[in-house]
PDB file of C-alpha atoms in Angstrom:
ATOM      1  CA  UNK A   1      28.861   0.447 -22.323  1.00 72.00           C
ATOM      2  CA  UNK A   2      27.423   1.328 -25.924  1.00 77.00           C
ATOM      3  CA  UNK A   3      24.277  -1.350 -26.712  1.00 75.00           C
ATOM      4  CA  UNK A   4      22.298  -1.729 -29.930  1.00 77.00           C
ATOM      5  CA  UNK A   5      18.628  -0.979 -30.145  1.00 75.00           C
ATOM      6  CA  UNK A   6      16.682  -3.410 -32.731  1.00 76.00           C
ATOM      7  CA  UNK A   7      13.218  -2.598 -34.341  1.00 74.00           C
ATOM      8  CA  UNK A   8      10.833  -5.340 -33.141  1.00 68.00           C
ATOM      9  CA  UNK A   9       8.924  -4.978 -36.043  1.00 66.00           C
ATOM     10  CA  UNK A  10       9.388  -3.390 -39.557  1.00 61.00           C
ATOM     11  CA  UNK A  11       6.811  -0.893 -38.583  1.00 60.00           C
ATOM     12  CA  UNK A  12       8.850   0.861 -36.017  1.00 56.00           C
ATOM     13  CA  UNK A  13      11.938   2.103 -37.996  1.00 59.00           C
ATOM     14  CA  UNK A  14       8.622   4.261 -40.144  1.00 65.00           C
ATOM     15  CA  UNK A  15       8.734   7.975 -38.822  1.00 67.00           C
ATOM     16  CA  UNK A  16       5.423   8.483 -37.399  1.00 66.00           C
ATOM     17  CA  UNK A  17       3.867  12.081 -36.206  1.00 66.00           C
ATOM     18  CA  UNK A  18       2.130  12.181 -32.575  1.00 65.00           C
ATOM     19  CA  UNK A  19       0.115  14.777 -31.772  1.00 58.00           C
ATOM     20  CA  UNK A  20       0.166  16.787 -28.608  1.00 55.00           C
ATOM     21  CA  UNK A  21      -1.527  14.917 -25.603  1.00 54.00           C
ATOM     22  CA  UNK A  22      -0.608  11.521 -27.909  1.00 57.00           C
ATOM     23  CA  UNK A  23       1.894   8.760 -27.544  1.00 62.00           C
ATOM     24  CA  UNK A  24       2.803   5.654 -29.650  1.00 67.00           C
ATOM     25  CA  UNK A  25       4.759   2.369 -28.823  1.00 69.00           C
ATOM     26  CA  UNK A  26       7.633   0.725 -30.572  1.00 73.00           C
ATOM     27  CA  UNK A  27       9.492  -2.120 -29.450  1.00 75.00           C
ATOM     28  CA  UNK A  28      12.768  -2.635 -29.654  1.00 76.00           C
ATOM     29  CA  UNK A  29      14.832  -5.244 -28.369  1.00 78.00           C
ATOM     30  CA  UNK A  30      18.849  -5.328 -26.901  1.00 76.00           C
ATOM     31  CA  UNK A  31      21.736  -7.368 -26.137  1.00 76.00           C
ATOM     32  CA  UNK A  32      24.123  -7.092 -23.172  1.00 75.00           C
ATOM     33  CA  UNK A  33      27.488  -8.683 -22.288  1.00 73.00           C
ATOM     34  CA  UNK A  34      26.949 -10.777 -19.467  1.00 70.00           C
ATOM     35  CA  UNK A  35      29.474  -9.160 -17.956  1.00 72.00           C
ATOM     36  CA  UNK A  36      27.394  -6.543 -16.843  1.00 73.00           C
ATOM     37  CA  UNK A  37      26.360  -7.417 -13.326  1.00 73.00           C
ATOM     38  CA  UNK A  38      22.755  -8.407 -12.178  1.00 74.00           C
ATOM     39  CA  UNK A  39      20.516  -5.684 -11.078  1.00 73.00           C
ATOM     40  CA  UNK A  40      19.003  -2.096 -12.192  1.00 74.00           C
ATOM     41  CA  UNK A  41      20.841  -0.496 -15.156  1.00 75.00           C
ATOM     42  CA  UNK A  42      20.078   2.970 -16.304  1.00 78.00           C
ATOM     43  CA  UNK A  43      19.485   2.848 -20.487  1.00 78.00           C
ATOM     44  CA  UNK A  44      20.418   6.387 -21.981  1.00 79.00           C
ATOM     45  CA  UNK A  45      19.225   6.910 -25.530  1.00 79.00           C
ATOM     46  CA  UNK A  46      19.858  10.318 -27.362  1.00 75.00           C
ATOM     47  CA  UNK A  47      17.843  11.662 -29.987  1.00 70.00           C
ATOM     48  CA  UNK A  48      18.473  14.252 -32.601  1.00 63.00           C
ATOM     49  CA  UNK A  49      15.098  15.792 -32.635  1.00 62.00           C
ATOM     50  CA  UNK A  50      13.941  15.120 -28.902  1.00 60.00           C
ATOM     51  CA  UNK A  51      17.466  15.520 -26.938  1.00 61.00           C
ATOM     52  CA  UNK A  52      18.214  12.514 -24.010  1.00 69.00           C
ATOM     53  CA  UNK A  53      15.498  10.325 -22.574  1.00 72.00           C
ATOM     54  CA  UNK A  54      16.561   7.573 -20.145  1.00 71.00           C
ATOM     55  CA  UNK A  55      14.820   4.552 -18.919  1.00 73.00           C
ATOM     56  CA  UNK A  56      15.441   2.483 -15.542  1.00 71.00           C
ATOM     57  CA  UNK A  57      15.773  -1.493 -16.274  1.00 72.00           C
ATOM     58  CA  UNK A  58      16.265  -4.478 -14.623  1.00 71.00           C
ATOM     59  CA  UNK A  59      19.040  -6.841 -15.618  1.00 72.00           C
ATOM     60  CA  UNK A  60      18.074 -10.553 -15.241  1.00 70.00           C
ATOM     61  CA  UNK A  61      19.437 -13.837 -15.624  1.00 62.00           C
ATOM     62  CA  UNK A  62      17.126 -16.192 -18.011  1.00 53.00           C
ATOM     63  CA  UNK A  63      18.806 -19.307 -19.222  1.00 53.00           C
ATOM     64  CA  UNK A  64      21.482 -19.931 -21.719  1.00 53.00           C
ATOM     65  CA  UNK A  65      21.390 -17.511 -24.437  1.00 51.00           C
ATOM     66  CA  UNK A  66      20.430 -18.987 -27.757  1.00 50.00           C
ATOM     67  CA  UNK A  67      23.291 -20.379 -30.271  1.00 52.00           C
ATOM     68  CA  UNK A  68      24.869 -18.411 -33.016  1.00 48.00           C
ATOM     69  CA  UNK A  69      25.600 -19.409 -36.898  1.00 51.00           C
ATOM     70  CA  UNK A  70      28.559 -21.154 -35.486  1.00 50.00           C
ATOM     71  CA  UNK A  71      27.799 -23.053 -32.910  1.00 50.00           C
ATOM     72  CA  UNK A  72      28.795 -21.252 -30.130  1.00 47.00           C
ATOM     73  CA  UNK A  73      26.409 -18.953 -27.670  1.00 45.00           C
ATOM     74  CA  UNK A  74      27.520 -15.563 -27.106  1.00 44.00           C
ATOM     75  CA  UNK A  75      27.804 -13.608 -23.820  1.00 41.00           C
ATOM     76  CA  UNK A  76      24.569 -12.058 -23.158  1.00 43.00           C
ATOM     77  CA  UNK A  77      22.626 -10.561 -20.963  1.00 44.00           C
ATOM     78  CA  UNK A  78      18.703 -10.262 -21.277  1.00 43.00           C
ATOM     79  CA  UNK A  79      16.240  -7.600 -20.052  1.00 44.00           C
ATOM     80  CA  UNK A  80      12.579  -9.066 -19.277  1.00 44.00           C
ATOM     81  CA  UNK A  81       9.974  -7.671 -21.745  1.00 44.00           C
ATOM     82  CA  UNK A  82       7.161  -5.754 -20.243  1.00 46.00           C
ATOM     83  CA  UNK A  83       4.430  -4.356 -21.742  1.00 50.00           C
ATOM     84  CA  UNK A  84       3.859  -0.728 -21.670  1.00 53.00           C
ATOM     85  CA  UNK A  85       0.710  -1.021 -19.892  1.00 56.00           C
ATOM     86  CA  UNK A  86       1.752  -3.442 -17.332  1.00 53.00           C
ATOM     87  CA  UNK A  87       4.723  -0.976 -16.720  1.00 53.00           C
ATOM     88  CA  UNK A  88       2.953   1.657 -16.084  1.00 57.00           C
ATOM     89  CA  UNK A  89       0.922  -0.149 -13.214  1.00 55.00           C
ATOM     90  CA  UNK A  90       3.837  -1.552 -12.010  1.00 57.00           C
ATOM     91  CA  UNK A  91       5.197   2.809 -11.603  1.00 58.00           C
ATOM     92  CA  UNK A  92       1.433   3.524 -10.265  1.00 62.00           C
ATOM     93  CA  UNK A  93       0.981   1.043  -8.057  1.00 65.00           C
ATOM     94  CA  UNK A  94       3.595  -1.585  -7.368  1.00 66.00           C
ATOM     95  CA  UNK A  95       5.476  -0.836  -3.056  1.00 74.00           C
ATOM     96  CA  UNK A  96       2.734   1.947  -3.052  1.00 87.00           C
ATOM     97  CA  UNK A  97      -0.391   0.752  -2.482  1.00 91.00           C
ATOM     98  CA  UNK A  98      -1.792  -1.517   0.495  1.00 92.00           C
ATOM     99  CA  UNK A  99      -4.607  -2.043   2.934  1.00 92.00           C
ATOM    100  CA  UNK A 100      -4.600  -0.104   5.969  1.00 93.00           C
ATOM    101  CA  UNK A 101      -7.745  -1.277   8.862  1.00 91.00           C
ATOM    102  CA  UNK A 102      -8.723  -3.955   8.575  1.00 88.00           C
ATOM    103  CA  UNK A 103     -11.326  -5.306   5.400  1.00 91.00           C
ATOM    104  CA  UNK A 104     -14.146  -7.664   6.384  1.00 91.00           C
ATOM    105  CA  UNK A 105     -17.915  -8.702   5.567  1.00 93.00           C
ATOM    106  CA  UNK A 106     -20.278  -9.782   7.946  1.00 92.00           C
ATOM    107  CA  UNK A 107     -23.690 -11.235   7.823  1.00 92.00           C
ATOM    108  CA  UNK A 108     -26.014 -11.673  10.743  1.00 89.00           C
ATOM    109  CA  UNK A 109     -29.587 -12.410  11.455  1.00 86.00           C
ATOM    110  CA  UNK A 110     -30.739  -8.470  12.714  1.00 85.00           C
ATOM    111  CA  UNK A 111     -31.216  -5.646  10.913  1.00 81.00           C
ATOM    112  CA  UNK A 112     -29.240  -3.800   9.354  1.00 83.00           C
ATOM    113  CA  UNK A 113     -27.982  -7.271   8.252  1.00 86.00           C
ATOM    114  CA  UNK A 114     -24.755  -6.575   7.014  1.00 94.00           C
ATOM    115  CA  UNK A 115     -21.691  -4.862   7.887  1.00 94.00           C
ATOM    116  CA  UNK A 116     -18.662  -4.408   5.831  1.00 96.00           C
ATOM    117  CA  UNK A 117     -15.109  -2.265   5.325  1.00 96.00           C
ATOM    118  CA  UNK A 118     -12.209  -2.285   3.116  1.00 96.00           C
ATOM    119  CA  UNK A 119      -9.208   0.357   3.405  1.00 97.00           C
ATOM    120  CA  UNK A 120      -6.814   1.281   1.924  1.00 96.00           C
ATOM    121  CA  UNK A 121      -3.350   3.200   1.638  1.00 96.00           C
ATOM    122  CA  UNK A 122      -1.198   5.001  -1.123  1.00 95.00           C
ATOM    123  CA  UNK A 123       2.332   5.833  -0.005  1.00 94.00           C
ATOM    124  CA  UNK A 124       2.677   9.644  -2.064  1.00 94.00           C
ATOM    125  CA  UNK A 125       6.039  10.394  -0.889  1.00 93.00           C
ATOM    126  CA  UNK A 126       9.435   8.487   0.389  1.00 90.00           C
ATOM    127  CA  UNK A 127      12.173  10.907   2.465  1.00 90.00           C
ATOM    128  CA  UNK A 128      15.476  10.120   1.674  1.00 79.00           C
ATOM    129  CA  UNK A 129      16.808   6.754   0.107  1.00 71.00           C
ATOM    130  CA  UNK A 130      16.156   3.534   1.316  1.00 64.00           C
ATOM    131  CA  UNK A 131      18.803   1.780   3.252  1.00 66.00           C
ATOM    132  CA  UNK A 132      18.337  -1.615   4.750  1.00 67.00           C
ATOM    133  CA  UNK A 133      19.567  -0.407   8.475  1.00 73.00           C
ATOM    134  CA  UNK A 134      17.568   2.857   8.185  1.00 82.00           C
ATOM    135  CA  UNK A 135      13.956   3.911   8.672  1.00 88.00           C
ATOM    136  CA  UNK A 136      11.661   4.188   5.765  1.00 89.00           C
ATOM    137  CA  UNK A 137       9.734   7.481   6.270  1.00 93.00           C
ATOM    138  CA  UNK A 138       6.941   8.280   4.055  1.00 94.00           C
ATOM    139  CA  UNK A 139       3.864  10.135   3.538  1.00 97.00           C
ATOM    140  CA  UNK A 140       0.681   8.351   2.376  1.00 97.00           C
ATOM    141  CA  UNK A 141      -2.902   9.216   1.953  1.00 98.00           C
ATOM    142  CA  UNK A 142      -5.560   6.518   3.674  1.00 97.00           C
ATOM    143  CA  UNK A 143      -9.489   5.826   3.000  1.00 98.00           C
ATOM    144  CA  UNK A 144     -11.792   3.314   4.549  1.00 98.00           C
ATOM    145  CA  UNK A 145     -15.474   3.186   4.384  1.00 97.00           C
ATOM    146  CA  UNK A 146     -17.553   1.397   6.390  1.00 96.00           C
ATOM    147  CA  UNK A 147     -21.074   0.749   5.384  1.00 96.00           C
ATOM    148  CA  UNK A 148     -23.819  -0.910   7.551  1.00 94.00           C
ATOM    149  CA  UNK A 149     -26.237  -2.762   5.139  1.00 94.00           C
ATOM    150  CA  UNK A 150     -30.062  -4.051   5.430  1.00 92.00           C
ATOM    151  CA  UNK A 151     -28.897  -6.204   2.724  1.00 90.00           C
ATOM    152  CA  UNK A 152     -32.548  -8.414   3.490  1.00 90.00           C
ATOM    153  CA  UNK A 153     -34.923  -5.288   3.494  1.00 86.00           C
ATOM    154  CA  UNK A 154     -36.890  -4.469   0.209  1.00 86.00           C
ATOM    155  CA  UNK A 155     -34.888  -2.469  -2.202  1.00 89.00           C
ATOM    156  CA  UNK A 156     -31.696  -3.509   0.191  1.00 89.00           C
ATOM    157  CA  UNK A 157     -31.101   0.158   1.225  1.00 90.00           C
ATOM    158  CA  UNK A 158     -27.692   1.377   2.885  1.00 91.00           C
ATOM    159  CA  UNK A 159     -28.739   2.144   6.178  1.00 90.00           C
ATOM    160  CA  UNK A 160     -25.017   4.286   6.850  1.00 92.00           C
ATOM    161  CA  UNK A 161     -21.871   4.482   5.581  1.00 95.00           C
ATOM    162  CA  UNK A 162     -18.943   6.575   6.757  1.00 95.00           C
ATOM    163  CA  UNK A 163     -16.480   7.591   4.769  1.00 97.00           C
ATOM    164  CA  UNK A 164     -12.743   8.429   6.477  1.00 97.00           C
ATOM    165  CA  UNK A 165     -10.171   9.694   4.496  1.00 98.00           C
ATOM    166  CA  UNK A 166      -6.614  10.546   6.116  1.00 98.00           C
ATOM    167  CA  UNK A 167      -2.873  11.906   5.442  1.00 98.00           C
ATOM    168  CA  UNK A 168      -0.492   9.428   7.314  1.00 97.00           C
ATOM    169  CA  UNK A 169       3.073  10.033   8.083  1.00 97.00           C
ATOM    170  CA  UNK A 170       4.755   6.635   8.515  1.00 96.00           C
ATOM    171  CA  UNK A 171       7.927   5.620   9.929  1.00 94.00           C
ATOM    172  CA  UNK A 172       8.890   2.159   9.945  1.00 92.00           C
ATOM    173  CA  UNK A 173      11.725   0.352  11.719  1.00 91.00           C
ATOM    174  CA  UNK A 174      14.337  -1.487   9.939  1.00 88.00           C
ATOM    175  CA  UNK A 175      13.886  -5.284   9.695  1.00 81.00           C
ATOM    176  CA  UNK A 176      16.017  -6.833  12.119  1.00 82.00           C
ATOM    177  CA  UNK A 177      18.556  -8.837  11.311  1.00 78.00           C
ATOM    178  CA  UNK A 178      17.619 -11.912  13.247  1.00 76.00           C
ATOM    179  CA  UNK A 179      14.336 -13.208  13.881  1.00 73.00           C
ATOM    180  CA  UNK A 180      14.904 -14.970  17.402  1.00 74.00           C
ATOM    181  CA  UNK A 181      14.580 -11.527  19.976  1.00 82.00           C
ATOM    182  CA  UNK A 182      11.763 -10.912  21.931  1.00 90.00           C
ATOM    183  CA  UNK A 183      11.368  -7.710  21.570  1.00 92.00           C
ATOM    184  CA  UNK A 184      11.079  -6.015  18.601  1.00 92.00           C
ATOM    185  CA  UNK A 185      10.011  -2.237  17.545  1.00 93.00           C
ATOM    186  CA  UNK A 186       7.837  -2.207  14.514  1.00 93.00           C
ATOM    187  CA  UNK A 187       7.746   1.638  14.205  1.00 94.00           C
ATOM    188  CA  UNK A 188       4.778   4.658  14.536  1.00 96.00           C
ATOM    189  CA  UNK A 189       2.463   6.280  12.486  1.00 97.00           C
ATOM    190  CA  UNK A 190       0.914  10.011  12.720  1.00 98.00           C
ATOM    191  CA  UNK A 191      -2.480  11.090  11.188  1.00 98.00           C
ATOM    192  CA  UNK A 192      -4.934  13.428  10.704  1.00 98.00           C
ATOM    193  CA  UNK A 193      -8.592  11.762   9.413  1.00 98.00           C
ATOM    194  CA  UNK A 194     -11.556  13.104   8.666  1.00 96.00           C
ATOM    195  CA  UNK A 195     -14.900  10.923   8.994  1.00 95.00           C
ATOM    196  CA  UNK A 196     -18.144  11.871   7.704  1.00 94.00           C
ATOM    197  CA  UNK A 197     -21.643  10.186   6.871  1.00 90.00           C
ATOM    198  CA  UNK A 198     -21.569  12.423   3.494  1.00 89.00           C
ATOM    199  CA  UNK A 199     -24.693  14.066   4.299  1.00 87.00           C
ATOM    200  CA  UNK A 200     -25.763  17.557   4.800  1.00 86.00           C
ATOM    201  CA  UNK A 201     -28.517  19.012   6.955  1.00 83.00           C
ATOM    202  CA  UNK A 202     -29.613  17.725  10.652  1.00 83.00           C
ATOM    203  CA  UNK A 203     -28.799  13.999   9.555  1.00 84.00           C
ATOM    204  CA  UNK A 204     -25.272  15.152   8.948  1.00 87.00           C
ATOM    205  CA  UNK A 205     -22.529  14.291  11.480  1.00 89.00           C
ATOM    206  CA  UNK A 206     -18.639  14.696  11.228  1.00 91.00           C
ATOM    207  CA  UNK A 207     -16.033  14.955  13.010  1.00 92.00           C
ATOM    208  CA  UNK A 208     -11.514  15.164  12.766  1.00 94.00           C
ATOM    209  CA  UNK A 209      -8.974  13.500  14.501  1.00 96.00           C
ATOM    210  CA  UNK A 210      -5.470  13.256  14.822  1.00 98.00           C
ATOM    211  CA  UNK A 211      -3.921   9.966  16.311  1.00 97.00           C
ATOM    212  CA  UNK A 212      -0.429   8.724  17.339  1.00 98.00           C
ATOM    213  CA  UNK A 213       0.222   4.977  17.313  1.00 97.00           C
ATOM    214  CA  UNK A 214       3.692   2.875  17.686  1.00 96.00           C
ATOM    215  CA  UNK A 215       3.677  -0.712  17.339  1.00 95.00           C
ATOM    216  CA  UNK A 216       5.739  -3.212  18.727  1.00 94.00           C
ATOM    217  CA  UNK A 217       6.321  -7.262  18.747  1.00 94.00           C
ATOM    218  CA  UNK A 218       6.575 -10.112  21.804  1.00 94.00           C
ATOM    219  CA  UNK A 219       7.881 -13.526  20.464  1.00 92.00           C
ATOM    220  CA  UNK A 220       9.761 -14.752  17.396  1.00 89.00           C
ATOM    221  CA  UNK A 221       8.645 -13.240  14.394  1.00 85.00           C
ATOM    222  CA  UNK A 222       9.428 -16.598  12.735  1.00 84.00           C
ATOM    223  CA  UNK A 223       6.890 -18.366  15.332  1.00 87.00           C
ATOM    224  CA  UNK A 224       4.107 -17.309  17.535  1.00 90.00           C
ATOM    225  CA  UNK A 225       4.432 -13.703  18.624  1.00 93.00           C
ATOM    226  CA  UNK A 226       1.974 -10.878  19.929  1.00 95.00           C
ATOM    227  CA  UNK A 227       1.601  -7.634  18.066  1.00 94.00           C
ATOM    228  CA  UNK A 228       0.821  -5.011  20.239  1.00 96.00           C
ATOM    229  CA  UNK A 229      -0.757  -1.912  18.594  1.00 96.00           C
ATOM    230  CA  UNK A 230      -1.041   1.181  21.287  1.00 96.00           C
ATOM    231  CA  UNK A 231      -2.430   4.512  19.668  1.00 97.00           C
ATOM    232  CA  UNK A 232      -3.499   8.003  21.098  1.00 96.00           C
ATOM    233  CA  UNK A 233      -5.990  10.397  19.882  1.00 95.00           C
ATOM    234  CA  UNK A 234      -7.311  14.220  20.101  1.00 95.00           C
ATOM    235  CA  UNK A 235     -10.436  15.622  18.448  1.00 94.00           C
ATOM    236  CA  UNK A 236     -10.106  18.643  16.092  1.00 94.00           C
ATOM    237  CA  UNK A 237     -13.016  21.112  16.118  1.00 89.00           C
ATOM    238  CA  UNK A 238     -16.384  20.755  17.319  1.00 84.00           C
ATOM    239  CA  UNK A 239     -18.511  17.794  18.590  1.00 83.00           C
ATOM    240  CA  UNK A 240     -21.593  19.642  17.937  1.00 80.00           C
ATOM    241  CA  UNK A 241     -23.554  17.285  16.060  1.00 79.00           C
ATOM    242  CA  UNK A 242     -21.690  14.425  18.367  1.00 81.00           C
ATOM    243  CA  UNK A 243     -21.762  15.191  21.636  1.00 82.00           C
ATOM    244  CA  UNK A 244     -21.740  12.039  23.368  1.00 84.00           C
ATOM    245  CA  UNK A 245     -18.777  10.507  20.766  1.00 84.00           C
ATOM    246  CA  UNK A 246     -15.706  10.638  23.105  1.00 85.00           C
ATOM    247  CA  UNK A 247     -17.932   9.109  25.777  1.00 87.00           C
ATOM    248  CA  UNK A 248     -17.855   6.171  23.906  1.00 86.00           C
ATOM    249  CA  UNK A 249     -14.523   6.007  21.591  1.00 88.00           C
ATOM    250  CA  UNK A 250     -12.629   7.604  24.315  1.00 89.00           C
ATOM    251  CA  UNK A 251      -9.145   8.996  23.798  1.00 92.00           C
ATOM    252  CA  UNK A 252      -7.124   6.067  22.429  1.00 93.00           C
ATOM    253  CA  UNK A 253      -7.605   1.983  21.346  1.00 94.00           C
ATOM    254  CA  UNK A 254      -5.548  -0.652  21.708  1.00 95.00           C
ATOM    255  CA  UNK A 255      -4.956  -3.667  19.385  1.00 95.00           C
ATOM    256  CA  UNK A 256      -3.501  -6.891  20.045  1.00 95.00           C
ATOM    257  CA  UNK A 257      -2.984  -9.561  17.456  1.00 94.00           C
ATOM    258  CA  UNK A 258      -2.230 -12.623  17.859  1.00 95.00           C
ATOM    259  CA  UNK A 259      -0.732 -15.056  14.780  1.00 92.00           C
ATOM    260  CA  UNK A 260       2.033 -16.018  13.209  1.00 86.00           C
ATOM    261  CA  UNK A 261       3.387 -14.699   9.549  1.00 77.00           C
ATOM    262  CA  UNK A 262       1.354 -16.138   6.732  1.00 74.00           C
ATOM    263  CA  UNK A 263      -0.943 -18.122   8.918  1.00 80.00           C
ATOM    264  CA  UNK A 264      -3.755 -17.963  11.078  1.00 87.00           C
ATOM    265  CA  UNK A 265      -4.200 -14.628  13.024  1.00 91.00           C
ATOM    266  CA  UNK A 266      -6.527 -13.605  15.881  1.00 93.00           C
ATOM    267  CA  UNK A 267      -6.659  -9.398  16.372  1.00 93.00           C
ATOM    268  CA  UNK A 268      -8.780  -7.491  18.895  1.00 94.00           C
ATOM    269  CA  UNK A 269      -9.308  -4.393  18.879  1.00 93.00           C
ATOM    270  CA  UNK A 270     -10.824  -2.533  22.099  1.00 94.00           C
ATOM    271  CA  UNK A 271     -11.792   1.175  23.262  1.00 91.00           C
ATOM    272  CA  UNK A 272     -12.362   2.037  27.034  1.00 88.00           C
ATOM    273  CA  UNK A 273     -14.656   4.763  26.809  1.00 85.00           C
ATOM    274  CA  UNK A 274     -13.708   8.518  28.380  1.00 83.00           C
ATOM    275  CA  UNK A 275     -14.305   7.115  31.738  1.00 82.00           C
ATOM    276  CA  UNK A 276     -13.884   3.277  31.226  1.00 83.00           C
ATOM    277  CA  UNK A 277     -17.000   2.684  31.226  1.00 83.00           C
ATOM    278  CA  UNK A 278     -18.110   2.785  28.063  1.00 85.00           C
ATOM    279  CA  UNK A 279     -15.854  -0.753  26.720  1.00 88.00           C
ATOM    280  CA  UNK A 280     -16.112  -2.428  23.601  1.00 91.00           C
ATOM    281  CA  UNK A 281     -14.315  -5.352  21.681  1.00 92.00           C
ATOM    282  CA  UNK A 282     -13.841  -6.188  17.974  1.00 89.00           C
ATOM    283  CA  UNK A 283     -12.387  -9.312  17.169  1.00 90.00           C
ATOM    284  CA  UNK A 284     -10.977  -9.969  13.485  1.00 89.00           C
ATOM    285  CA  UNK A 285     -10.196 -13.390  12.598  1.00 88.00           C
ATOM    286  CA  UNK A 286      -7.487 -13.870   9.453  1.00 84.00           C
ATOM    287  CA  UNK A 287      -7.123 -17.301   7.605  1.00 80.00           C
TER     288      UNK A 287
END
């Protein structure tokens, strides 16, 4: 179908020059038969000087369209306004970024007094097309830094922070289409992170992993239900200024959460140790 752009203001039908590395903004508004079903539309608009450019848009339903000279309302369509800067967010950031480990801050009565993380993830690529009965593969790029804080010393130094950026390869499972199993498959991730204290010299430390973990459901996920969290990991390169490290982390974790969706949520988090006997338990409480 053939629409009609309209200048916003009077300013926009003046020819204006841009520059190279410049841009400028005109509004323009449109009208669609309502005939035109609900959902994305691709908006082609060809231009003498500039050749084709083409714009993805979302065809809502807002109300009754407003009344004519006559009396009567024509068959519209209408197209939400969005502002350029809000649209460009929306492209940067909007089913691409989210938090990865969990994001906390802690306070207790010892030094270092504080303790605190936040992560994060940024999907960079999607293979093939979403479906809703297919797996949604993508590659994404992780950080999380984790700082340990003697918030209540003088000057409140940073006693250490590590810093643990990662590539992820992510597959997740379809959503099922009932919410009454048991059992139900959430998917698996692969990785390869690097942590570091960002230091040089003998205070430096470091080390590379790469991990496997799947992740699976017991219960409704409606209700109640367990999340069980099961992940593997090798060490890449030396331990050299870690030696004892896989003593204590081990070769793996395992996370458990308890909860139900949008409500309360109890997750722990524990490591065995090379040998199992080196065990340790974080517990993360969600409200």
């Amino acid at each position: 179908m053939s629409v009609e752009l309209r200048a916003k203001d009077s300013g926009a039908a003046t020819r204006k020059l841009i520059g190279a590395g410049s841009f400028a903004v005109r509004v323009y508004t449109l009208e669609i038969s309502s005939s035109a079903a609900p959902g994305p539309m691709t908006l082609d608009i060809a231009l003498a000087e500039a050749g084709a450019v083409r714009s993805a848009l979302e065809i809502t339903s807002s109300g009754p369209p407003p009344a004519t000279a006559g009396g009567t309302q024509p068959a519209v369509a209408t197209i939400g306004r969005v502002q350029p800067a809000a649209a460009a967010l929306r492209r940067t950031f909007i089913d691409r970024l989210d938090t990865h480990e969990p994001i906390y801050f802690i306070y207790g009565p010892d030094a270092p007094a504080a303790k605190f993380q936040f992560s994060f993830k940024y999907k960079l690529l999607e293979f093939g097309e979403s479906a809703p009965r297919r797996m949604t593969r993508t590659l994404q790029f992780g950080f999380t830094q984790r700082s340990l804080w003697d918030i209540d010393a003088d000057s409140s130094p940073f006693y250490d922070t590590s810093y643990m950026p990662e590539i992820i390869y992510q597959a997740l499972a379809p959503e099922p289409e009932r919410n009454d199993g048991w059992f139900t498959w959430l998917g698996w991730q692969a990785a390869y992170k690097h942590e570091s204290n960002g230091r040089d010299g003998p205070i430096s430390r470091s080390l590379n992993v790469v991990y496997a973990r799947t992740g699976f459901v017991l219960g409704r996920l409606d209700d109640w239900h367990l999340i069980v969290v099961p992940e593997l990991l090798a060490y890449v390169g030396s331990l050299g200024n870690n030696p004892d490290l896989d003593d204590y982390r081990g070769y793996g974790r395992l996370q458990l959460v308890l909860g139900r969706t949008d409500g309360l949520s109890l997750a722990a988090t524990t490591w065995a140790g090379k040998d199992f006997n080196h065990a340790s338990v974080q517990l993360d409480l969600t409200l």
